[in-house]
């Protein structure tokens, strides 16, 4: 069953709200997103009390969902250039940082007008201090609503199911 | 005598104790299955998560099971197998099990606070500083003892070139560490499916054993291994935990399960006969049965670190108070079984020689040969599994030591703090201090470490006893073990001081460490008693 952008946003909000802090109509580096979610997890071991942390690490995940009518090749390339700037803004590099994932989701009302290989071949990763300070990775997800198809880059494959435009039966 | 008799008596006795004595403790302590636990009242999906009892039993057991229950019984077997066996049975049922179960229960009733924090409540701020010094000295001993055990296990003796087990296990261990880093990289960075990655990881783990066995290229001396291991633990303690330790510990758990399953099946098929003497005398090798038996067999009967390291996380995940018996008491009894198996491996030969690891590996691999595993490969496998646990204990001890060292300088002036509260400085000093005593070898370090570890257990029992007494509940079941453990540890430290400082061949460094531990222990006991009296008078007690 195909759904429209509004219903898709409702669906994603219900899916993400358990784990993410959700904000609607969020502005990030000059770009407005219909739905933005932030997940921050700290794992570690303690000794005597909760304050006595002997080791810990942080995992961050940001979800940015943007609904647009069409996606041309020029639009796509502009978004991809924007993503590298955005990663600098969203990665909070500290000594406990392990990973930051940016899930960039474009929800297209009409059929795609861009080269699919650009989506599939897109890769953005940044390694900080030979992994000692963790890494950052962008997962690109493009959803073509009329067909219900989900296109991702290689790193986005692992989250593909989470952004499917279908209700669970 | 067939050793299976020892194993069956232990299993039957532990089952009976679990149902009978464990059930009695449940009644006397007022364990309430309907009462909400911290995992429910403080649920945050991070630390406080209700977890199935069977899953939590696995987590808890793998946390408390280290190299201790194997090393202790093997070292203590010089007194004969009977006293060691009896101490494992009595200690596990009436002391260690009660200690672990009580610590877990007290932690549940204190909103998931660890027993360390409950001790801290009982000993106050000044006591805490003393306690930190005490814990730090203990940790230095842990690092030195376990490094020494691992190094002597991996050492290649050029005078006996045909004996390759150390080089084989050392090579396999290094390959295992490389494998663990690659495993973590593929799971975290390449999004490898965890199930498939685990299957491949476990297959490769066994391939490491085979390669180590076939190509034992690391033929290094004990001193060389001491240096390599010291560098390794220093690096592993500073590296982000997810790069090396997390994947290594994950793969390591499969080694533990494989070793336990293989050991038990092999033992049942082999049915070894006990040939070692049941009782070798009260004084053997310059050490007396009391108190040294009770500090040498630590983790197999009671261990203070069980309450410190594991109750902090387990109590936050327990779903129902009724599960506390299975997880707290049951895990200790299973560890008692591991200790009995370790004892059998040393007693089915007339005279066991080598390190505890080598003895344990030789015994278990011989048993496992009954179902077709080559003795040589089995030895590499068991040695690798044992050393992997020892390395885990080493890393944890170094990290805790580093943390305590940094904490000591929290309130120092900024320039001093900048230097000494730095993780690298703290790690180097902690490892460096251990290096200073590593040359004495694990056999000399172990009794001091054992005494310090058991003293932590006695302190935990003190905290539980005063809490139970304050609740007007029966506390005799923790009070008697507490008195016994204080007597054992204080007596052991006095005898060690006498042995190290006033003997014909003094060992001043270990002697000074024993004196420091003794003085700090007495200070902590006084602080704890003073504080416990006030605590008892207070009405603000967690029910």
XYZ file of C-alpha atoms in Angstrom:
712
model
C 0.000 0.000 0.000
C 1.422 3.360 -0.994
C 1.192 6.220 1.470
C 1.633 9.958 1.181
C 4.366 12.039 2.778
C 2.238 13.086 5.723
C 1.365 9.520 6.615
C 4.979 8.499 6.104
C 6.098 11.107 8.637
C 3.494 9.870 11.119
C 4.672 6.323 10.592
C 8.318 7.280 11.100
C 7.535 9.310 14.185
C 5.794 6.346 15.767
C 8.674 4.054 14.817
C 11.461 6.303 16.017
C 10.034 7.883 19.149
C 10.917 4.904 21.365
C 14.636 5.449 20.827
C 15.049 8.977 19.460
C 14.385 12.458 20.714
C 12.119 13.722 17.990
C 11.779 17.281 16.697
C 9.587 18.464 13.867
C 10.506 21.117 11.291
C 14.078 21.296 12.487
C 16.562 23.691 10.862
C 20.084 22.291 10.460
C 22.759 24.346 8.720
C 20.204 26.236 6.657
C 18.174 23.194 5.630
C 14.740 22.455 7.020
C 13.839 18.874 7.890
C 10.292 17.644 8.424
C 11.422 15.215 11.083
C 14.645 15.067 13.024
C 15.591 12.423 15.586
C 18.605 12.221 17.881
C 19.815 9.133 19.699
C 22.626 9.229 22.218
C 23.777 6.140 24.062
C 26.555 5.751 26.600
C 27.812 2.289 27.511
C 30.451 1.606 30.101
C 31.586 -0.210 33.191
C 31.666 1.173 36.689
C 33.505 0.145 39.818
C 32.174 1.188 43.216
C 29.426 3.575 42.238
C 27.843 4.890 39.065
C 30.270 7.799 39.191
C 33.325 5.527 39.150
C 33.464 4.924 35.411
C 36.427 2.798 34.415
C 35.601 2.817 30.723
C 32.811 4.097 28.543
C 31.964 4.977 24.976
C 29.297 6.972 23.201
C 27.235 6.093 20.172
C 25.209 8.761 18.382
C 22.693 8.510 15.615
C 20.904 11.364 13.869
C 17.938 10.872 11.601
C 17.016 13.658 9.209
C 13.913 13.152 7.127
C 13.101 15.603 4.376
C 10.050 15.442 2.154
C 10.380 16.870 -1.349
C 8.388 16.666 -4.578
C 11.146 15.773 -7.017
C 14.756 14.717 -6.824
C 16.870 15.718 -9.799
C 20.546 14.925 -10.233
C 21.454 18.506 -9.327
C 19.324 18.356 -6.168
C 20.937 15.107 -5.145
C 24.461 16.413 -5.638
C 23.633 19.520 -3.654
C 22.330 17.393 -0.772
C 25.418 15.213 -0.835
C 27.698 18.245 -0.653
C 25.576 19.570 2.184
C 25.948 16.295 4.098
C 29.709 16.612 4.480
C 29.229 20.090 6.029
C 26.474 18.783 8.265
C 28.624 15.970 9.619
C 31.144 18.523 10.940
C 28.324 20.222 12.807
C 26.744 17.083 14.264
C 29.797 15.094 15.319
C 30.631 15.918 18.912
C 34.177 14.669 19.129
C 35.229 13.897 22.697
C 37.463 11.270 24.241
C 34.566 8.846 24.671
C 33.248 9.193 21.125
C 32.852 5.877 19.330
C 30.519 6.538 16.443
C 28.125 9.003 14.876
C 25.731 7.816 12.216
C 23.839 10.302 10.070
C 20.747 8.754 8.518
C 19.765 11.145 5.753
C 16.329 10.258 4.414
C 14.762 11.898 1.378
C 11.088 11.154 0.803
C 10.126 11.866 -2.793
C 6.522 12.476 -3.788
C 7.094 11.664 -7.507
C 9.349 9.248 -9.318
C 13.097 9.845 -9.121
C 14.774 11.921 -11.800
C 18.339 11.275 -10.773
C 20.963 8.652 -11.458
C 20.438 5.745 -9.080
C 24.110 4.843 -9.191
C 24.916 8.195 -7.546
C 22.841 7.093 -4.568
C 24.232 3.576 -4.466
C 27.862 4.634 -4.872
C 27.713 7.495 -2.408
C 30.064 7.014 0.500
C 30.927 9.350 3.297
C 32.915 8.228 6.294
C 35.346 9.990 8.515
C 37.779 8.203 10.806
C 39.079 10.193 13.746
C 42.572 9.563 15.087
C 42.959 6.096 13.525
C 39.668 5.031 15.182
C 40.935 5.989 18.644
C 38.376 8.798 18.596
C 35.796 6.831 16.657
C 34.215 7.362 13.287
C 31.334 8.998 11.455
C 29.281 7.483 8.667
C 26.442 8.716 6.470
C 23.592 6.404 5.537
C 21.723 7.751 2.566
C 18.128 6.578 2.129
C 15.890 7.720 -0.708
C 12.234 6.719 -0.775
C 10.184 6.888 -3.915
C 6.663 7.052 -2.580
C 4.667 6.226 -5.753
C 6.417 2.881 -6.086
C 7.271 2.358 -2.429
C 10.889 1.624 -3.405
C 13.721 2.374 -1.036
C 17.183 3.142 -2.425
C 20.203 3.318 -0.180
C 23.937 3.665 -0.364
C 26.034 0.709 0.816
C 26.173 1.872 4.437
C 22.441 2.568 4.432
C 21.520 -1.045 3.645
C 21.521 -2.003 7.317
C 18.792 0.553 8.120
C 16.756 0.045 4.945
C 13.987 -1.887 6.701
C 13.557 0.812 9.326
C 12.564 3.363 6.692
C 10.263 1.224 4.571
C 7.086 3.164 3.752
C 4.791 0.330 4.887
C 2.785 -0.294 7.974
C 3.536 -3.502 9.764
C 0.797 -6.057 9.251
C 39.374 -43.316 44.404
C 37.406 -42.376 41.316
C 37.339 -38.607 40.945
C 33.775 -38.721 39.648
C 32.772 -39.468 43.240
C 34.156 -36.058 44.209
C 32.311 -34.407 41.357
C 28.999 -36.173 42.056
C 29.150 -35.470 45.793
C 29.801 -31.810 45.005
C 26.949 -31.638 42.478
C 24.479 -33.386 44.812
C 25.560 -31.347 47.819
C 25.334 -28.097 45.874
C 21.883 -29.018 44.546
C 20.760 -29.846 48.080
C 22.286 -26.638 49.408
C 20.646 -24.619 46.662
C 17.225 -26.013 47.508
C 17.657 -26.305 51.290
C 20.025 -23.628 52.560
C 19.311 -21.272 49.668
C 15.571 -21.675 50.317
C 16.109 -20.994 54.014
C 18.030 -17.793 53.212
C 15.178 -16.699 50.937
C 12.737 -17.097 53.847
C 14.948 -15.525 56.504
C 15.915 -12.524 54.392
C 12.334 -11.940 53.337
C 12.872 -12.194 49.596
C 9.634 -11.087 48.039
C 8.836 -12.230 44.488
C 6.009 -9.677 44.236
C 8.189 -6.730 45.126
C 9.322 -4.527 42.242
C 13.050 -4.644 41.494
C 15.258 -1.689 40.381
C 15.056 -2.942 36.766
C 11.343 -2.103 36.896
C 11.249 0.908 39.215
C 14.228 2.615 37.574
C 13.870 1.222 34.048
C 15.946 3.276 31.601
C 16.636 0.684 28.888
C 20.366 1.232 29.391
C 21.528 0.035 32.829
C 18.189 -0.865 34.360
C 16.702 -3.512 32.080
C 14.608 -6.495 33.279
C 16.420 -9.568 31.998
C 15.424 -13.200 31.832
C 16.902 -15.137 34.766
C 18.653 -17.727 32.571
C 20.280 -15.062 30.393
C 21.321 -13.078 33.456
C 22.766 -16.214 35.061
C 25.027 -16.585 31.986
C 26.146 -12.938 32.120
C 26.731 -13.023 35.861
C 28.641 -16.298 35.780
C 30.929 -15.225 32.936
C 31.623 -12.000 34.864
C 32.700 -13.739 38.068
C 34.402 -16.746 36.462
C 38.019 -15.938 35.782
C 41.305 -17.664 36.310
C 40.834 -17.649 40.106
C 38.746 -20.822 40.637
C 41.334 -22.764 38.636
C 44.565 -21.321 40.032
C 43.590 -21.364 43.720
C 42.685 -25.072 44.123
C 45.765 -26.149 42.121
C 48.128 -24.050 44.255
C 46.435 -25.125 47.493
C 46.571 -28.829 46.616
C 49.997 -28.983 48.295
C 48.010 -29.501 51.530
C 46.313 -32.557 49.971
C 43.075 -32.738 48.019
C 40.759 -33.355 50.990
C 41.146 -30.007 52.823
C 40.877 -28.137 49.507
C 37.785 -30.136 48.534
C 36.100 -29.581 51.892
C 36.873 -25.853 51.804
C 35.414 -25.575 48.291
C 32.219 -27.342 49.444
C 31.799 -25.561 52.780
C 33.077 -22.225 51.450
C 30.825 -22.189 48.393
C 27.686 -23.193 50.331
C 28.054 -21.278 53.599
C 30.406 -18.395 52.805
C 30.911 -17.544 49.123
C 27.336 -18.336 48.090
C 25.898 -16.377 51.023
C 28.302 -13.505 50.288
C 27.344 -13.290 46.586
C 23.619 -13.840 47.203
C 23.589 -11.357 50.108
C 25.493 -8.738 48.116
C 23.076 -9.063 45.235
C 20.027 -8.911 47.507
C 21.360 -5.901 49.443
C 22.090 -4.182 46.146
C 18.538 -4.846 44.889
C 17.127 -3.352 48.092
C 19.414 -0.310 47.680
C 17.967 0.628 44.265
C 20.644 -1.285 42.382
C 23.603 0.362 44.103
C 26.666 -1.853 44.015
C 27.869 -3.497 47.221
C 30.904 -1.220 46.953
C 28.654 1.754 47.381
C 26.923 0.082 50.319
C 30.367 -0.501 51.846
C 31.123 3.140 51.179
C 27.945 4.157 53.021
C 29.195 2.032 55.920
C 32.720 3.364 56.018
C 32.224 7.064 55.252
C 34.392 9.482 53.259
C 37.621 8.980 55.222
C 37.068 5.244 55.090
C 36.563 5.476 51.373
C 39.990 7.066 50.890
C 41.569 4.307 52.979
C 39.523 1.771 51.064
C 40.816 3.194 47.753
C 44.425 2.771 48.904
C 43.621 -0.761 50.000
C 41.934 -1.600 46.707
C 44.810 -0.044 44.751
C 47.435 -2.134 46.575
C 45.313 -5.226 45.948
C 44.993 -4.432 42.258
C 48.742 -4.070 41.848
C 49.052 -7.576 43.263
C 46.357 -8.851 40.896
C 48.168 -7.382 37.882
C 51.527 -8.802 38.978
C 50.151 -12.269 39.839
C 48.114 -12.757 36.656
C 50.822 -11.363 34.384
C 53.319 -13.709 35.978
C 50.984 -16.696 35.530
C 50.363 -15.882 31.849
C 54.048 -15.194 31.117
C 55.199 -18.428 32.735
C 52.508 -20.313 30.798
C 53.586 -18.910 27.426
C 57.330 -19.153 28.158
C 59.527 -21.303 25.940
C 62.304 -23.171 27.687
C 65.292 -23.435 25.340
C 66.695 -26.261 27.471
C 63.627 -28.372 26.659
C 63.090 -27.472 22.966
C 60.662 -30.331 22.355
C 58.204 -28.851 24.870
C 56.277 -26.401 22.715
C 53.001 -25.980 24.568
C 53.907 -22.485 25.859
C 54.990 -21.229 22.441
C 51.896 -22.803 20.847
C 49.514 -21.200 23.333
C 51.359 -17.859 23.160
C 51.175 -17.819 19.354
C 47.470 -18.763 19.457
C 46.803 -15.995 22.024
C 48.416 -13.312 19.866
C 46.445 -14.548 16.835
C 43.284 -14.476 18.961
C 43.882 -10.821 19.886
C 44.330 -9.915 16.200
C 41.186 -11.893 15.364
C 39.215 -10.032 18.067
C 40.192 -6.622 16.629
C 39.230 -7.742 13.104
C 35.960 -9.211 14.398
C 35.084 -5.884 16.046
C 36.043 -3.997 12.885
C 33.808 -6.118 10.643
C 30.855 -5.993 13.026
C 31.088 -2.274 13.839
C 32.401 -0.847 10.584
C 31.422 -3.249 7.882
C 27.959 -3.998 9.281
C 28.581 -7.716 9.266
C 25.594 -9.692 10.511
C 26.344 -10.566 14.140
C 25.107 -14.162 13.879
C 27.153 -14.940 10.760
C 30.156 -12.991 12.099
C 29.971 -14.997 15.335
C 29.970 -18.326 13.498
C 32.934 -17.236 11.356
C 34.646 -15.717 14.420
C 34.318 -18.938 16.435
C 35.567 -21.041 13.487
C 38.556 -18.693 13.092
C 39.131 -18.817 16.839
C 39.603 -22.556 16.640
C 41.736 -22.044 13.545
C 43.982 -19.772 15.662
C 44.436 -22.700 18.053
C 45.321 -25.010 15.174
C 47.745 -22.513 13.593
C 49.352 -21.859 16.993
C 49.730 -25.605 17.450
C 51.234 -26.177 13.982
C 53.399 -23.041 13.783
C 54.549 -22.038 17.286
C 56.703 -19.153 16.102
C 56.695 -17.139 19.345
C 59.415 -18.993 21.236
C 60.062 -16.363 23.888
C 61.406 -16.425 27.426
C 59.286 -15.670 30.496
C 60.880 -12.235 30.864
C 60.108 -11.388 27.258
C 56.471 -12.416 27.813
C 56.352 -10.361 31.030
C 57.368 -7.291 29.020
C 54.990 -8.060 26.131
C 52.057 -8.633 28.506
C 52.782 -5.465 30.472
C 52.804 -3.458 27.241
C 49.655 -5.244 26.103
C 47.653 -4.502 29.265
C 48.845 -0.894 29.312
C 47.710 -0.409 25.703
C 44.481 -2.414 26.188
C 43.652 -0.307 29.245
C 43.980 2.959 27.337
C 42.426 1.920 24.019
C 38.704 2.560 23.608
C 36.981 -0.504 25.017
C 35.023 -1.239 21.815
C 38.145 -1.625 19.666
C 39.693 -4.613 21.436
C 38.169 -5.621 24.750
C 34.525 -5.820 23.831
C 34.973 -8.100 20.795
C 37.638 -10.116 22.637
C 35.383 -10.694 25.662
C 32.518 -11.627 23.369
C 34.540 -14.279 21.529
C 36.100 -15.346 24.813
C 32.701 -16.377 26.204
C 32.523 -19.101 23.515
C 35.890 -20.407 24.680
C 34.523 -20.607 28.237
C 31.430 -22.569 27.205
C 33.440 -24.896 24.941
C 36.002 -25.529 27.679
C 33.347 -26.208 30.337
C 31.350 -28.543 28.089
C 34.473 -30.350 26.855
C 35.862 -30.643 30.379
C 32.704 -32.095 31.909
C 32.084 -34.577 29.054
C 35.764 -35.598 29.064
C 35.721 -36.074 32.820
C 32.629 -38.280 32.647
C 34.214 -40.444 29.940
C 37.732 -40.577 31.419
C 36.735 -41.193 35.053
C 40.214 -40.379 36.413
C 41.407 -41.929 39.650
C 42.687 -39.670 42.399
C 46.253 -40.657 43.257
C 47.489 -37.545 45.085
C 47.511 -37.749 48.909
C 44.298 -36.762 50.627
C 46.156 -34.914 53.350
C 49.779 -33.795 53.144
C 50.084 -32.216 56.584
C 49.277 -28.999 58.418
C 52.526 -27.327 57.439
C 53.750 -27.762 53.873
C 56.446 -25.759 52.104
C 56.692 -23.272 54.946
C 52.974 -22.498 54.875
C 50.331 -23.605 57.348
C 46.933 -24.934 56.351
C 45.293 -22.275 58.488
C 45.051 -19.560 57.221
C 46.722 -20.102 53.849
C 44.322 -22.692 52.457
C 41.480 -20.191 52.933
C 43.235 -17.325 51.169
C 44.737 -19.433 48.381
C 41.421 -20.944 47.275
C 39.620 -17.654 46.789
C 37.203 -17.572 43.850
C 36.322 -21.264 44.257
C 34.986 -20.676 47.792
C 34.582 -16.922 48.364
C 35.909 -13.870 46.571
C 35.452 -10.231 47.543
C 35.663 -9.132 43.925
C 32.475 -11.035 43.099
C 30.471 -8.530 45.068
C 32.390 -5.493 43.812
C 32.552 -6.215 40.118
C 29.358 -8.062 39.357
C 26.566 -7.116 41.751
C 26.610 -3.558 40.441
C 25.320 -4.556 37.034
C 23.378 -7.734 37.842
C 21.147 -6.116 40.460
C 20.030 -3.527 37.911
C 18.884 -6.209 35.496
C 17.233 -8.738 37.780
C 13.553 -9.133 36.935
C 12.272 -10.570 40.191
C 13.732 -10.899 43.686
C 13.128 -14.642 43.501
C 15.793 -14.848 40.730
C 18.463 -13.603 43.167
C 18.929 -17.112 44.575
C 19.586 -18.657 41.144
C 21.891 -15.861 39.994
C 23.714 -14.934 43.210
C 23.822 -18.250 45.044
C 23.597 -20.522 41.980
C 26.517 -18.860 40.139
C 28.803 -19.294 43.134
C 27.886 -22.980 43.370
C 28.647 -23.444 39.649
C 31.997 -21.766 40.252
C 32.517 -24.273 43.079
C 32.064 -27.046 40.465
C 34.725 -25.410 38.266
C 37.044 -25.377 41.295
C 36.373 -29.093 41.946
C 37.196 -29.905 38.291
C 40.428 -27.886 38.615
C 41.255 -29.844 41.770
C 40.695 -33.155 39.972
C 43.094 -32.138 37.169
C 45.889 -31.743 39.708
C 45.078 -34.798 41.828
C 44.731 -37.539 39.228
C 48.512 -37.517 38.789
C 50.914 -38.426 41.572
C 52.985 -35.263 41.183
C 51.737 -32.401 39.067
C 54.407 -30.103 37.693
C 54.320 -26.731 36.010
C 52.153 -23.658 36.322
C 48.506 -23.983 37.393
C 47.563 -23.287 33.775
C 49.815 -26.046 32.468
C 48.502 -28.536 35.054
C 44.891 -27.650 34.333
C 45.444 -27.766 30.562
C 47.266 -31.099 30.755
C 44.500 -32.639 32.864
C 41.564 -31.332 30.878
C 43.124 -32.156 27.495
C 43.798 -35.698 28.703
C 40.119 -36.020 29.694
C 38.976 -34.537 26.377
C 41.133 -36.965 24.417
C 38.478 -39.558 25.332
C 36.161 -38.069 22.744
C 38.800 -37.800 20.063
C 40.458 -34.409 20.582
C 44.222 -34.642 20.300
C 45.934 -34.056 23.661
C 48.336 -31.514 22.136
C 45.603 -29.444 20.499
C 43.470 -29.774 23.643
C 46.325 -28.330 25.713
C 46.660 -25.330 23.426
C 42.882 -24.844 23.542
C 42.624 -24.984 27.354
C 45.727 -22.826 27.827
C 44.350 -20.242 25.433
C 40.970 -20.246 27.230
C 42.602 -19.938 30.645
C 44.976 -17.162 29.580
C 42.100 -15.312 27.889
C 40.319 -15.177 31.279
C 43.499 -14.105 33.017
C 43.990 -11.337 30.449
C 40.402 -10.173 30.987
C 41.007 -10.031 34.748
C 44.281 -8.219 34.095
C 42.710 -5.611 31.909
C 39.844 -4.976 34.341
C 42.241 -4.745 37.287
C 44.484 -2.314 35.395
C 41.551 -0.126 34.412
C 40.172 -0.045 37.970
C 43.681 0.617 39.307
C 44.148 3.434 36.830
C 40.801 4.920 37.804
C 41.546 4.790 41.548
C 44.970 6.344 40.966
C 43.433 9.202 38.972
C 40.769 9.692 41.644
C 43.446 10.123 44.335
C 44.500 13.344 42.592
C 41.031 14.719 42.004
C 41.423 17.378 44.653
C 45.117 18.099 44.021
C 46.384 21.404 42.602
C 45.884 21.854 38.868
C 49.498 21.161 37.721
C 49.731 18.003 39.875
C 46.292 16.877 38.747
C 47.195 17.471 35.110
C 50.127 15.073 35.365
C 48.845 12.384 37.733
C 45.138 12.320 36.874
C 46.086 11.683 33.265
C 45.026 8.156 32.118
C 48.384 7.425 30.479
C 50.407 8.451 33.578
C 48.043 6.525 35.868
C 48.280 3.394 33.699
C 52.074 3.575 33.395
C 52.464 3.974 37.185
C 50.015 1.157 37.951
C 51.676 -1.224 35.506
C 55.118 -0.001 36.603
C 54.412 -0.766 40.278
C 53.260 -4.250 39.296
C 56.429 -4.710 37.272
C 58.396 -4.016 40.448
C 57.055 -7.161 42.095
C 56.455 -9.392 39.115
C 59.956 -10.846 39.419
C 58.950 -12.652 42.632
C 56.604 -14.873 40.628
C 52.927 -15.662 41.135
C 53.516 -18.316 43.823
C 54.881 -15.702 46.229
C 52.446 -12.948 45.240
C 49.305 -15.118 45.316
C 48.951 -15.464 49.150
C 49.147 -11.667 49.625
C 46.653 -11.123 46.817
C 44.400 -13.856 48.248
C 44.416 -12.255 51.701
C 43.546 -8.840 50.291
C 40.807 -10.264 48.074
C 39.263 -12.238 50.959
C 39.368 -9.146 53.137
C 37.194 -7.358 50.606
C 34.784 -10.261 50.971
C 34.829 -9.896 54.752
C 34.059 -6.181 54.405
C 31.139 -6.915 52.101
C 29.855 -9.443 54.653
C 30.197 -6.776 57.348
C 28.082 -4.354 55.303
C 25.413 -7.005 54.633
C 25.383 -8.114 58.291
C 24.906 -4.600 59.655
C 22.184 -3.923 57.090
C 20.317 -7.153 57.948
C 20.687 -6.483 61.670
C 19.278 -3.042 61.187
C 16.290 -4.527 59.401
C 15.818 -6.739 62.496
C 16.334 -9.795 60.302
C 18.455 -12.755 61.227
C 22.065 -12.052 60.279
C 23.870 -15.034 61.796
C 24.332 -16.538 58.316
C 26.528 -13.591 57.279
C 27.965 -12.749 60.710
C 29.716 -16.106 61.240
C 31.355 -16.124 57.760
C 32.350 -12.481 58.323
C 34.123 -13.265 61.623
C 35.791 -16.294 60.058
C 36.998 -14.348 57.026
C 38.346 -11.494 59.149
C 40.210 -14.045 61.300
C 41.624 -15.795 58.241
C 42.766 -12.660 56.436
C 44.259 -10.880 59.427
C 46.076 -14.072 60.484
C 47.358 -14.557 56.923
C 48.688 -11.014 56.723
C 50.438 -11.307 60.109
C 52.086 -14.574 59.059
C 53.083 -13.131 55.675
C 54.672 -10.099 57.358
C 56.565 -12.459 59.649
C 57.626 -14.570 56.699
C 58.675 -11.680 54.447
C 60.237 -9.316 56.974
C 61.592 -11.396 59.849
C 62.765 -14.576 58.114
C 66.339 -15.511 57.217
C 65.648 -14.601 53.584
C 63.564 -11.448 53.837
C 61.527 -10.091 50.965
C 61.045 -6.490 51.959
C 58.928 -5.334 49.029
C 56.222 -7.979 49.500
C 56.643 -7.513 53.261
C 55.965 -3.785 53.009
C 52.928 -4.439 50.815
C 51.615 -6.916 53.411
C 52.215 -4.360 56.207
C 50.396 -1.650 54.235
C 47.488 -3.991 53.529
C 47.342 -5.046 57.166
C 47.381 -1.457 58.471
C 44.781 -0.317 55.953
C 42.631 -3.361 56.698
C 42.619 -2.648 60.437
C 41.850 0.997 59.754
C 38.949 0.053 57.443
C 37.559 -2.407 60.002
C 37.616 0.287 62.709
C 36.030 2.835 60.371
C 33.417 0.306 59.265
C 32.515 -0.704 62.819
C 32.243 2.937 63.925
C 30.131 3.779 60.923
C 28.057 0.604 61.159
C 27.161 1.506 64.753
C 25.884 4.882 63.583
C 24.172 3.198 60.634
C 22.405 0.814 62.991
C 21.179 3.738 65.086
C 19.832 5.479 62.015
C 16.228 4.886 61.037
C 16.786 5.671 57.381
C 17.283 2.126 56.226
C 16.312 0.569 52.925
C 13.842 -2.199 53.622
